[in-house]
Short mmCIF file of C-alpha atoms in Angstrom, two decimals:
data_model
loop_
_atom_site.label_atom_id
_atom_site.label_comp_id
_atom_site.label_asym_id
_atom_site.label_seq_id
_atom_site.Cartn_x
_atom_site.Cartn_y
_atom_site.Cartn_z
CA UNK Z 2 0.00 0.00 0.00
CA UNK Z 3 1.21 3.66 -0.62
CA UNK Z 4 1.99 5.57 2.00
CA UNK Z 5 -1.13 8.24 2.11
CA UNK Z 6 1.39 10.89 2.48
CA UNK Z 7 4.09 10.59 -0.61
CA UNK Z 8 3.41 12.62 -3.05
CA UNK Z 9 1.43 11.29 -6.41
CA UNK Z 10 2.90 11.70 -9.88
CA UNK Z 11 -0.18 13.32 -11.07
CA UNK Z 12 -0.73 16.17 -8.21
CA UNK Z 13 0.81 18.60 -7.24
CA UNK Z 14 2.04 18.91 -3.73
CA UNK Z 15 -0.22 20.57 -1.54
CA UNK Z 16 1.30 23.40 0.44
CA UNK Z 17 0.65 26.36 2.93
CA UNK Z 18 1.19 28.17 -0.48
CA UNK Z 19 -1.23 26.47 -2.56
CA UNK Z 20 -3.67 24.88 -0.23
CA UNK Z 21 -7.36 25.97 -0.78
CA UNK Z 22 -8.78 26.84 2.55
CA UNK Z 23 -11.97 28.21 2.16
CA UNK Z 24 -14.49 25.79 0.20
CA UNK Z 25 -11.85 23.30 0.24
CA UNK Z 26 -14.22 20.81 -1.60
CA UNK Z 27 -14.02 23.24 -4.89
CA UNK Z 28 -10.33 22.44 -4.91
CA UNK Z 29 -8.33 20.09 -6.73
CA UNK Z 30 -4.48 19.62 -6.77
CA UNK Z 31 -4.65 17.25 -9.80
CA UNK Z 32 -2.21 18.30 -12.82
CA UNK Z 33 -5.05 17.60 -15.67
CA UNK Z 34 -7.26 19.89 -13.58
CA UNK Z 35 -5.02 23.00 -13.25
CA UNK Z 36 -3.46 22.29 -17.08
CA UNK Z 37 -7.07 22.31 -18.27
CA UNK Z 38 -7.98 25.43 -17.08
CA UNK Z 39 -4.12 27.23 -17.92
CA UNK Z 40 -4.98 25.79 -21.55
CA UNK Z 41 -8.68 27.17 -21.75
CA UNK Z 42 -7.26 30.94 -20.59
CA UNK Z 43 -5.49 33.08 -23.47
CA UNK Z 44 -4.65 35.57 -20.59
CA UNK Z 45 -3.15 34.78 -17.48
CA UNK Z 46 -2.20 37.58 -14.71
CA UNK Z 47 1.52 37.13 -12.96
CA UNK Z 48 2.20 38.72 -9.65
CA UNK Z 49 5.55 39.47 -8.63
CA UNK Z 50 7.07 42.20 -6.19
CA UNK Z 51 9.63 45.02 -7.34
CA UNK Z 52 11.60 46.77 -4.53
CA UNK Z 53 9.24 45.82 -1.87
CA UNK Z 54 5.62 46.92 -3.62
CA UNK Z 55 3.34 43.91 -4.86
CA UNK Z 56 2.89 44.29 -8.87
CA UNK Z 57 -0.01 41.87 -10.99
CA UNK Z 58 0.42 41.97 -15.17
CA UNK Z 59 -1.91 40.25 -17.24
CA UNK Z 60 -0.53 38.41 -20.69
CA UNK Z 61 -0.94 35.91 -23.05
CA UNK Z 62 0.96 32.16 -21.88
CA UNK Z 63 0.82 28.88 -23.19
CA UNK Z 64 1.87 25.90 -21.34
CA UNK Z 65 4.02 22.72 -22.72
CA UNK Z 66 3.98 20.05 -20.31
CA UNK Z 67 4.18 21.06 -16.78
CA UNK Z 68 5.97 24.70 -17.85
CA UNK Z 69 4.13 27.69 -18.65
CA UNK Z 70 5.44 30.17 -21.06
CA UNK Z 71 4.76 34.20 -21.28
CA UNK Z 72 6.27 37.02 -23.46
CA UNK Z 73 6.50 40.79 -23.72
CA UNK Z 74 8.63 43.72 -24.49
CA UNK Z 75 12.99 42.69 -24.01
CA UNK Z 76 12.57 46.57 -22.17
CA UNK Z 77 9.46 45.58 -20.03
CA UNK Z 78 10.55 46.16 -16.04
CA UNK Z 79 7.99 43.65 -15.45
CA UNK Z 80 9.67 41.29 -17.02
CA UNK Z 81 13.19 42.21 -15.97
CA UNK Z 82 12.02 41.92 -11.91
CA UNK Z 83 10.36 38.63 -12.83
CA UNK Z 84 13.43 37.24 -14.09
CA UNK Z 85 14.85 35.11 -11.47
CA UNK Z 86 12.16 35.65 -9.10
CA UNK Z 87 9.40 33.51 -7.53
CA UNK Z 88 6.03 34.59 -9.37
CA UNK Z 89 2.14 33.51 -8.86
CA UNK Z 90 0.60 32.69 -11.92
CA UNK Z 91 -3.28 32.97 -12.35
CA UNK Z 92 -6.16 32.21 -14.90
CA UNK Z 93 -9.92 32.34 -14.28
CA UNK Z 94 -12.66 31.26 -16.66
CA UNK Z 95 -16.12 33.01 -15.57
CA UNK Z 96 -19.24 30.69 -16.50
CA UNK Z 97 -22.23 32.47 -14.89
CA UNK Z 98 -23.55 34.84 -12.35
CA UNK Z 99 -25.23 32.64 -9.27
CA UNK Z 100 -28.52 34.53 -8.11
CA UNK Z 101 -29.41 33.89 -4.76
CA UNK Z 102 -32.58 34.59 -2.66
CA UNK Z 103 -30.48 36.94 -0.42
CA UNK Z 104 -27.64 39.31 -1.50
CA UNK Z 105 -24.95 36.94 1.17
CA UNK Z 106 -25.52 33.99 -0.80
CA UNK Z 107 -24.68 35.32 -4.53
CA UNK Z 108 -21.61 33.91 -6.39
CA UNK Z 109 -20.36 32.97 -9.26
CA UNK Z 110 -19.31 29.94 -10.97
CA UNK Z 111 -16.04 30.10 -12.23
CA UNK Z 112 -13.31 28.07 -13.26
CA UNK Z 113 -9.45 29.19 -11.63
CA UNK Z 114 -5.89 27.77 -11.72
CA UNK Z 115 -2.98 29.33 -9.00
CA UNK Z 116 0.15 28.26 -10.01
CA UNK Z 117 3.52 29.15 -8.37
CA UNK Z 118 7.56 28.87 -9.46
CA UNK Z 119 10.49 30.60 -10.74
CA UNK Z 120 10.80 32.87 -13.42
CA UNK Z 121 13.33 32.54 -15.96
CA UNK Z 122 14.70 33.91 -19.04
CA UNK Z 123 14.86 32.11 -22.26
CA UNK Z 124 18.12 32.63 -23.58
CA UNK Z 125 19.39 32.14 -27.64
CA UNK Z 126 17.30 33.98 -30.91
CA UNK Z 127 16.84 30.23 -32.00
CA UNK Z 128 15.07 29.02 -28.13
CA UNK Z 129 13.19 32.26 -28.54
CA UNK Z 130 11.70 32.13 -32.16
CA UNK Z 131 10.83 28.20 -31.47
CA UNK Z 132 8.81 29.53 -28.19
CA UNK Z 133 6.91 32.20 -30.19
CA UNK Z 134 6.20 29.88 -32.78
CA UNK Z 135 4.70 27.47 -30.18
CA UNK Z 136 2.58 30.51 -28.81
CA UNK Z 137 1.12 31.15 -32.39
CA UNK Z 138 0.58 27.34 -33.19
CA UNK Z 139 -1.31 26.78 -29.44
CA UNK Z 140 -3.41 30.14 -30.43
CA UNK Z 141 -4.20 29.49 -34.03
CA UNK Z 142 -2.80 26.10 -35.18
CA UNK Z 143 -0.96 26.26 -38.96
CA UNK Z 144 -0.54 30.07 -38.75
CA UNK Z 145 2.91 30.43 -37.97
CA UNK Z 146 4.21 28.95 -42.01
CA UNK Z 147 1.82 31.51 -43.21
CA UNK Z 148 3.10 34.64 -41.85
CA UNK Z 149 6.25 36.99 -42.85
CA UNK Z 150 9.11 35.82 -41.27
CA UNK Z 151 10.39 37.34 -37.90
CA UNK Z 152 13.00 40.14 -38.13
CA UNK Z 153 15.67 40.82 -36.27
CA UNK Z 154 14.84 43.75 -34.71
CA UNK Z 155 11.33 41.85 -33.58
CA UNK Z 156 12.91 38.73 -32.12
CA UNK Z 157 15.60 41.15 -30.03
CA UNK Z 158 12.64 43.54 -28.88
CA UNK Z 159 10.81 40.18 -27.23
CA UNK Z 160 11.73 38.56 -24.18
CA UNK Z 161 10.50 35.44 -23.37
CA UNK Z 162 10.03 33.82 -19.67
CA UNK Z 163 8.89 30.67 -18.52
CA UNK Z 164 8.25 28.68 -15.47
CA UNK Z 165 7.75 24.80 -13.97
CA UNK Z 166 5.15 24.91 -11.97
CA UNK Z 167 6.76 24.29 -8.54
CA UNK Z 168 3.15 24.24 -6.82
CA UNK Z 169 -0.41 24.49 -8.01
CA UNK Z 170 -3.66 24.31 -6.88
CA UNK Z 171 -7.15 24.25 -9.41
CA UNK Z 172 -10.98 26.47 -7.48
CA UNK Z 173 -14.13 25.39 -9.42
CA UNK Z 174 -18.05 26.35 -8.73
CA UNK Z 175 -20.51 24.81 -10.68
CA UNK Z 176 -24.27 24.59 -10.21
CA UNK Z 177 -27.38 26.12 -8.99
CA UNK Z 178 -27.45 28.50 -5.97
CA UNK Z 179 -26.80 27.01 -2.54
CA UNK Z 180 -30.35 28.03 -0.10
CA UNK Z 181 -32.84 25.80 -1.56
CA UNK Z 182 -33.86 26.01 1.87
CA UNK Z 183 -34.95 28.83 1.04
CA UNK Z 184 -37.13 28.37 -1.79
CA UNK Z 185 -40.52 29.89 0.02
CA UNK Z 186 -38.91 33.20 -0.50
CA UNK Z 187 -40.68 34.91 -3.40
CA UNK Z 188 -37.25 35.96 -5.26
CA UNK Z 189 -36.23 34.47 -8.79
CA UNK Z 190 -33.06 32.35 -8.44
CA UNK Z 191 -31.11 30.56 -10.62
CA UNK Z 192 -28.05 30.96 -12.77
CA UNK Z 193 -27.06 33.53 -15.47
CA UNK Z 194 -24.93 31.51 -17.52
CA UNK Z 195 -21.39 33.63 -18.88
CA UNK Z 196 -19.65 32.50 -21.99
CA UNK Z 197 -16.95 34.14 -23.92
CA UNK Z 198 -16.38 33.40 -27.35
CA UNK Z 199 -14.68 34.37 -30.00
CA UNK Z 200 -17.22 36.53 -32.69
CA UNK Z 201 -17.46 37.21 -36.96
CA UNK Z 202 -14.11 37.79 -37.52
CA UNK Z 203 -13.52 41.52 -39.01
CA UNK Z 204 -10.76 41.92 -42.13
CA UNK Z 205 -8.19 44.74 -41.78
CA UNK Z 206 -9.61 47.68 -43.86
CA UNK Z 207 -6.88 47.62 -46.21
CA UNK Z 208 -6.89 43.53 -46.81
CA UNK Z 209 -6.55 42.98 -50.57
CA UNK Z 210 -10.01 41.48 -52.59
CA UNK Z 211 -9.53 37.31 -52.49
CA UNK Z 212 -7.79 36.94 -49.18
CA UNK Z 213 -9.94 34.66 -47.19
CA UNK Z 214 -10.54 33.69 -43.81
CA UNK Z 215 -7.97 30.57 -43.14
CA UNK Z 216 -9.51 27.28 -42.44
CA UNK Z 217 -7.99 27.03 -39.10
CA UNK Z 218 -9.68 30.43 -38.07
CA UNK Z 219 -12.76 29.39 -38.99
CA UNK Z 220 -13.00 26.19 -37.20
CA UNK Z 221 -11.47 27.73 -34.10
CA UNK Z 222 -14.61 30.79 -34.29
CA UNK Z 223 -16.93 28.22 -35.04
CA UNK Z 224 -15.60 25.57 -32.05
CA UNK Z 225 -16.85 28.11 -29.41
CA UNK Z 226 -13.35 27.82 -27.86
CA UNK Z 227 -11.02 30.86 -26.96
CA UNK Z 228 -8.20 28.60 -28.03
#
């Protein structure tokens, strides 16, 4: 028999970091839960601290395996005080407003991922342009062969950082409101569902006559997915 307390290949350890207090039963320290959510987010928000004062920036990631990936500006001071530093990395997905018969018991039903580690730089032009690439394929799969290629000047203006995630933790809600106890109250209850989707894509003004939507985009509008 295992001992209880090892750790298991496929959580994450739970910590006095990571460890979901409140509503503990929404929680879930289980890799394919948090990867699931990173992977459903296009933005993600990354807290960090420079010279004592508690900074949050949001920006696209992708994940590959259990590291997770962000970019920005080689002259971003975000991204130079991540570098090196531990970092919190966060996604929510909101799927619906929860109305309640009294204002106390409204919430929401949400989908979140918390995810902690160490920033680092990824060094070499050629480790860089392969981790953009990845971020355009994860986005919009088959786009990357069909662009101009990267110049200089862009791939030495971009700064790439990544992280393993060290610890992680996964919140969900789901479901109806909680006080069915209370269902003599003469107050509508129930859920207002939330969903975010992608909408008719829009051509640049300028795009030449004959230039069509790609394939890929349209099945990734149509799919009802954000990515």
């Amino acid at each position: 028999m295992s001992d209880p307390a090892s750790p298991q290949p496929d959580l994450y350890p739970v910590t006095e970091r990571n460890r979901v207090r409140r509503a503990h039963e929404r929680g879930s320290y289980a890799h394919a839960d948090v990867h699931a959510i990173l992977d459903a987010t296009p933005v993600c928000h990354v807290g960090y601290v420079i010279d004592g004062a508690p900074y949050v920036t949001p920006t696209l990631h992708w994940r590959v395996g259990n590291r997770v990936y962000w970019h920005g500006s080689a002259a971003s001071r975000f991204l130079r005080a991540a570098e090196g530093a531990r970092v919190c990395l966060t996604c929510t997905l909101m799927d619906g407003y929860v109305m309640a018969r009294s204002a106390f018991s409204h919430s929401v039903n949400y989908r979140s991922a918390m995810v902690f580690g160490t920033a680092r730089r990824l060094e070499g032009d050629e480790a860089v342009a392969g981790a953009l690439r990845d971020m355009v394929e994860d986005l919009f799969p088959g786009r990357w062969d069909t662009l101009r290629p990267m110049t200089a000047q862009e791939l030495k203006a971009t700064a790439v950082l990544w992280m393993d995630i060290e610890e992680a933790s996964a919140k969900t809600r789901g479901g109806p409101p909680g006080d069915a106890a209370e269902a003599e109250v003469p107050v509508w209850a129930g859920v207002l569902p939330m969903h975010t989707v992608l909408d008719a894509p829009q051509g640049a003004p300028e795009l030449p006559p004959g230039i069509d939507l790609p394939p890929g985009l349209a099945a990734l509008v149509a799919s009802g997915r954000l990515r």
